[in-house]
Structures are given as C-alpha cells and as structure tokens.
Amino acid sequence: MCGIIGVVQKRGQVAPFLHQALKRLEYRGYDSVGMTTISSGHLHMKKDKGKIEEVHKKLNLDEMPGSIGIGHTRWATHGAPSQYNAHPHFDCSNEIAVVHNGVIDNFLELREELGSKGHKFSSETDTEVIPHMLEDYILDGMSLTEALTEVTHRIEGTYAIVAMTTKQDGKIVCTRDGNPLVIGKREGATYVSSDIPAFLPMTKDMILLLDGEVATLTTDGVEIRKLSNGAEVERETIEISWTADQAQKGGFPHFMLKEIHEQPDAIRNTLRLRPEVLQEAAKLIHEAKRVYFLAMGTSGYAAIAGKHMFASLAGILPDFELASDFSDTVYNALSEKDCVVAITQSGETTDTMMAVKYAKTFGVRVIALTNVVGSSITRIADHTVITQAGPEIGVAATKTFMVQLTALAQMALALSELTGFLDNKVIEAKRRFLEAMPDIVSEVISRNEERARRLAGLLYDQPSLLFLGRGISQATAEEGALKLKEISYNHAEAYSAGQSKHGPIALVQDDYPVFFIAPRDETRNRIIGNIMEMKARGASIISVIERSDEELKGLSDHWFAIPDGIEPEFSTMPYVVPLQLFSYYMARRKGFDPDKPRNLAKSVTVL
Ligand code: AGP
C-alpha cells in the first residue's frame, strides 16, 4: 500500500522518470499522488487528490526542475484522500520532504510534542511528524542520515521512509521496518522504490535494504548502515531476472488481461523450479507434527486448493488458517515440531508476516511461497520457494494464483515421492500432466474469452451472483467470486455446493445466476443434485464443465468448456480461467478499471 520512488541522478530532469515510475507503482494505491524535486536549493512540489494521470493533466508532473526527487502514490490510512494529505510532506520551512508507506502508531503523541515546540502541521497524516522531527535533529547539527536514524528510534509502527533536504543537496536517505524498499543502481544514478518495476526500465541491478537499516543514496551509489549501531553493511548486488517489458501492458488494454494471457508461460517457468528446492520443502513438511497453510485473499484460496492437493497426492491434510486470525485461532497450541507454509505473492502482506512472526516465537519452521525475490517473508522464512510469474501489476491476482497452484502441486508430489505415498509411476504421470498444463490453460483462454465477454454483457447488472463447487472446486468458486467482487463490484458469494441448501438457496429466485464449477471428478453426481435443486427454484445455471459433458450442458443456461480428463488435483488451474475472464469483462462492461479497483491496493501492508 502506497508506492514510493526516489532518484538521484548526475544530470537531466528527474520529473518525467518519477512520473512514469509512479505509474508503474500505481497498483499500490491511487487516491492521491505527489512529487518533489530539488533545484537551485529549493524544493519544488506538485501533489493532489486523484489518480496519477488525472493529477498530471491538471498539474503537468513532468515540468519540475532538478535531477533529484521523490514521489508517492497513496492508499489512505490516516486522513482522507485530499491535496493536503497527499505526500510528500514537509517541515515548517519547506526544506525537508518525506514520503512514507506504513503506519506510525504513536504519531498523536509525537504530534502533540512537536506542536508544543511550535511546529505547524498542514495535514491529518501520521507521516507529517517525520519531516518535523527531522527538522529539529538537523537544526541540532545532524546529517540527514543521522537525523532519520534518530527518528526511527522515536517512532513506533511499520514504515518505509524516503527523505531529502535542500540543506544537504545531492542525497536521498531511506529506511524501512515492515514495509518494502529496494534500491536500484546504475552508472550515475541511484534509485529507491517500494517495488522493482518502478526502476526496471533503468536498471536490473538491485540492492536489498533490510529492516533496521538506513541507506544514503548519491549519484555514486549507496551506503547502508545499521540503525542500531551505525555499523556499515556490505550488501551484494542482485541481478533482477524480470524484464522491463513484463511490467508494460504489451498491447493489452489492461494489465489484468495481459496477466491472464501470461498464465501459460508463468506455469511453464514455475515448473522449472529446482528439485532440491521442492525436496527441502517436502522434507520440512514431512518432519513436522502439524502443518499450517497461512495466507490471505487469493493466496488463501490457493492454500485451500493446495490442502486438497496435499491430502490427495501426499496423504497429509494441512490446516488452512487465515493469517490475519492465526494467533487468535491457535493461541499457544504451537511448537517447534510444527511447520507453517506462508503463501503470499508479494511477500509483504502484513497479516501474513505477523502470523509468521507469531509462529516463529514458538520455534515453528517456516516455508515461504512467494513471487518476489528478497521480499520481507523470504528474510524470516527457514526455506523459500519462489514462483516464476514475473511482475504482477493488476491489483486482482491472476497469474500469481496460477503459479502458487503450480508450486503447491509440485511440493505435494515431492512429498509423495519422499514418503512413498503414491507409486513412483503415478507421480511421474501426474508430473507429465502438469507439464501439459501451460497448453491446456492456453486453450482454455482462447476458447472461453469471447464467451466470457458475451456473458458479461448479459449479467453485468445482476445485483448478486452465487458460485458453488465441491471439494477442490470450492476453492475455485471462492476465487471466482472474489475476482468478481474486487473489480466489478457485483455482490458475489461462494459456497460449498453441499452447504448451499442449508441457507444460501433462500436467495434464489427466477433468473438468479448460479455458477457451478463442475469437473467430472468424484463430486459430479452430488453437484448434479445441487444443480437440480437450484434449477427447481428458477436459478440461471452457468457451469464450468468438461467439453464433452453433454449432460451438464443440457442442464445449464450457459457454460464454459474445459478440455476433458484434467487430473482432479489440478482442476483449479484451468477451471478458474473462465471466471477470471468473466470478472475482467464484467468490470469492462460496467466501465470500471480492472487494474485499479476502488479501495484496494495490491499488497496490503496494514493490519
Ligand atoms: C487478490 O486479487 C487480492 N488483491 C488480495 O486478496 C490478495 O490476494 C491478498 O491481499 C494477499 O496478497 P499476497 O498474496 O500478496 O499476500
């Protein structure tokens, strides 16, 4: 939540780059935007409420002087979206500019203290205490780096902070605790950002900044020090494997549609995970007394599907717990014999991070399944499995969900191999089937996209839709309903089809749309029973079924066809695709931007 960018470069105007970098970060928040540069010893500032291009139209963000600058795109926590609450924030004399992502828990107390010393505030944000504190420390003779270090000793909460001042021109200082910041470097320029795509067109050389460190950026590079004792830290440069093209729309009208179409490649790349990485994960799970899958949102639905895969392929049934509720659910019933698999595409979700930190206090072993190298979760996990979706920019997760399923399937098979649960021949056959999945998903996209678009034209004004499935297909149904809620704002609910007659069926009346995820697996006969119950009450049935399933076509008003014979444990992968496409076209039909749904941000870094 909130996107931060900072750059210090030897020559040239920095504003056009800041503007474009903010656009690449806009998925992190988009209720207001702001930029500040330094030129001729003065701060230049433009900021306002609204999405970046709206603000740019009004203020022309490209026309700001200076070769050093910072920018911010906001997802509001403290203070409504408005011009005065937009970042950057400043000190009393407009010489220090700060952008921040996170929450300062003790800001009220600090604000009162600073107010009593005569500081004047011009926003309702928690962030604004930071430039005012920096102002005092710098007046006491500290460098900006020392001043920011002092600030971190006073503030409580989570943060990524980037600051600069006209008094010490030519450098940007940043620090983090609980919120992401990565540094990029090339000849004559140094960058800092909440996420890699922001500077990807300029450099693939990345340096990680860890919690508890402060970095000073100049045109010559970066110096990192520990906040606790000021000791200098040596940090190697990592080469990013993502390409700048992956962070562009590449001819598609939206990132979401592009990312749906990228799913075959994403699966293909994730199938190349090194066997040792999967085997180590399998070993940790095998050695554990209890296994918990922890995640939020879409990653949570991948976890539920994963739970079915592990039960069926490896004979173990992990518990799925919402990371946000984990400590309230398990209390102290954890031990060092347990294992947590934390699933988070961003690797930054605070709910998931907090649950993992809680588990670690009991000595629980942690496996992280994430799409982002060097993300926060990778630094606290005992073992990490990195999925290979490339950057996902659309706020609604699609290809990262697909690769989470791909990785979980491979982990379950590695575990089965380790324990001998399934015969090796069966495991090999399942692996071969996974190898075919990129082509299957590709076919599902091409055969169902137009159908999804037409169905959206029929259903776009439905106030409510129901998504039902049994077994692993309940996870598919849940993900379908979540996608629809997120980007098209239709009310959508997913249920176990078995549970539907215990309450949700009361909603059904003539033409009420009910989606059934109905692969030809062992749940089929019972699903047919549920379809009949819904039809008897006038529901309009939309089914996702095997291509040759004439019986279900006959019972459905509309259907999406999936190739026959999908291995049941992997069915979520192709069966979710028509639901992703349907949500996308529903949002388009209603005139909403699928990439930037209201009230949401891609990675949720508040509790
Ligand atoms: C998915 O479309 C949502 N944007 C959201 O539910 C997301 O899956 C959730 O916030 C978890 O994110 P993570 O995978 O980065 O932890």
mmCIF file of C-alpha atoms in Angstrom, residues 448 451 455 458-459 468 511-519 524 527-536 538-562 575:
data_model
loop_
_atom_site.group_PDB
_atom_site.id
_atom_site.type_symbol
_atom_site.label_atom_id
_atom_site.label_comp_id
_atom_site.label_asym_id
_atom_site.label_seq_id
_atom_site.Cartn_x
_atom_site.Cartn_y
_atom_site.Cartn_z
ATOM 1 C CA ASN A 448 -13.556 -19.022 -23.468
ATOM 2 C CA ARG A 451 -17.855 -16.422 -24.267
ATOM 3 C CA LEU A 455 -21.858 -13.483 -20.717
ATOM 4 C CA LEU A 458 -25.898 -10.450 -20.175
ATOM 5 C CA LEU A 459 -25.144 -10.464 -16.448
ATOM 6 C CA LEU A 468 -20.698 -23.168 -5.984
ATOM 7 C CA ASP A 511 -33.029 -15.960 -13.169
ATOM 8 C CA TYR A 512 -30.715 -15.690 -10.168
ATOM 9 C CA PRO A 513 -27.267 -16.517 -11.622
ATOM 10 C CA VAL A 514 -25.577 -19.515 -10.013
ATOM 11 C CA PHE A 515 -22.155 -20.619 -11.253
ATOM 12 C CA PHE A 516 -21.255 -24.269 -10.793
ATOM 13 C CA ILE A 517 -17.645 -25.412 -11.015
ATOM 14 C CA ALA A 518 -18.286 -28.945 -12.109
ATOM 15 C CA PRO A 519 -15.335 -31.010 -13.328
ATOM 16 C CA ARG A 524 -20.046 -34.937 -10.034
ATOM 17 C CA ILE A 527 -23.066 -31.493 -7.966
ATOM 18 C CA ILE A 528 -25.770 -32.553 -10.428
ATOM 19 C CA GLY A 529 -28.120 -32.903 -7.452
ATOM 20 C CA ASN A 530 -27.247 -29.331 -6.382
ATOM 21 C CA ILE A 531 -27.799 -28.016 -9.905
ATOM 22 C CA MET A 532 -31.245 -29.628 -9.976
ATOM 23 C CA GLU A 533 -32.117 -28.028 -6.624
ATOM 24 C CA MET A 534 -31.152 -24.596 -7.944
ATOM 25 C CA LYS A 535 -32.917 -25.097 -11.275
ATOM 26 C CA ALA A 536 -36.094 -26.100 -9.448
ATOM 27 C CA GLY A 538 -35.644 -20.804 -11.132
ATOM 28 C CA ALA A 539 -31.883 -20.164 -10.989
ATOM 29 C CA SER A 540 -29.992 -19.438 -14.189
ATOM 30 C CA ILE A 541 -27.188 -22.015 -14.282
ATOM 31 C CA ILE A 542 -23.728 -21.113 -15.571
ATOM 32 C CA SER A 543 -21.395 -24.082 -15.442
ATOM 33 C CA VAL A 544 -17.692 -24.641 -15.939
ATOM 34 C CA ILE A 545 -17.502 -28.182 -17.260
ATOM 35 C CA GLU A 546 -15.647 -30.675 -19.417
ATOM 36 C CA ARG A 547 -16.009 -30.012 -23.105
ATOM 37 C CA SER A 548 -17.729 -33.329 -23.795
ATOM 38 C CA ASP A 549 -20.093 -33.111 -20.832
ATOM 39 C CA GLU A 550 -23.348 -33.006 -22.802
ATOM 40 C CA GLU A 551 -25.410 -33.896 -19.739
ATOM 41 C CA LEU A 552 -24.327 -30.772 -17.855
ATOM 42 C CA LYS A 553 -24.584 -28.625 -20.955
ATOM 43 C CA GLY A 554 -28.204 -29.760 -21.105
ATOM 44 C CA LEU A 555 -28.757 -28.593 -17.526
ATOM 45 C CA SER A 556 -27.010 -25.229 -17.994
ATOM 46 C CA ASP A 557 -28.202 -21.924 -19.411
ATOM 47 C CA HIS A 558 -24.578 -21.011 -20.202
ATOM 48 C CA TRP A 559 -21.369 -22.968 -19.948
ATOM 49 C CA PHE A 560 -17.608 -22.684 -20.256
ATOM 50 C CA ALA A 561 -15.775 -25.695 -21.663
ATOM 51 C CA ILE A 562 -12.511 -27.114 -20.304
ATOM 52 C CA TYR A 575 -11.299 -24.133 -14.243
#
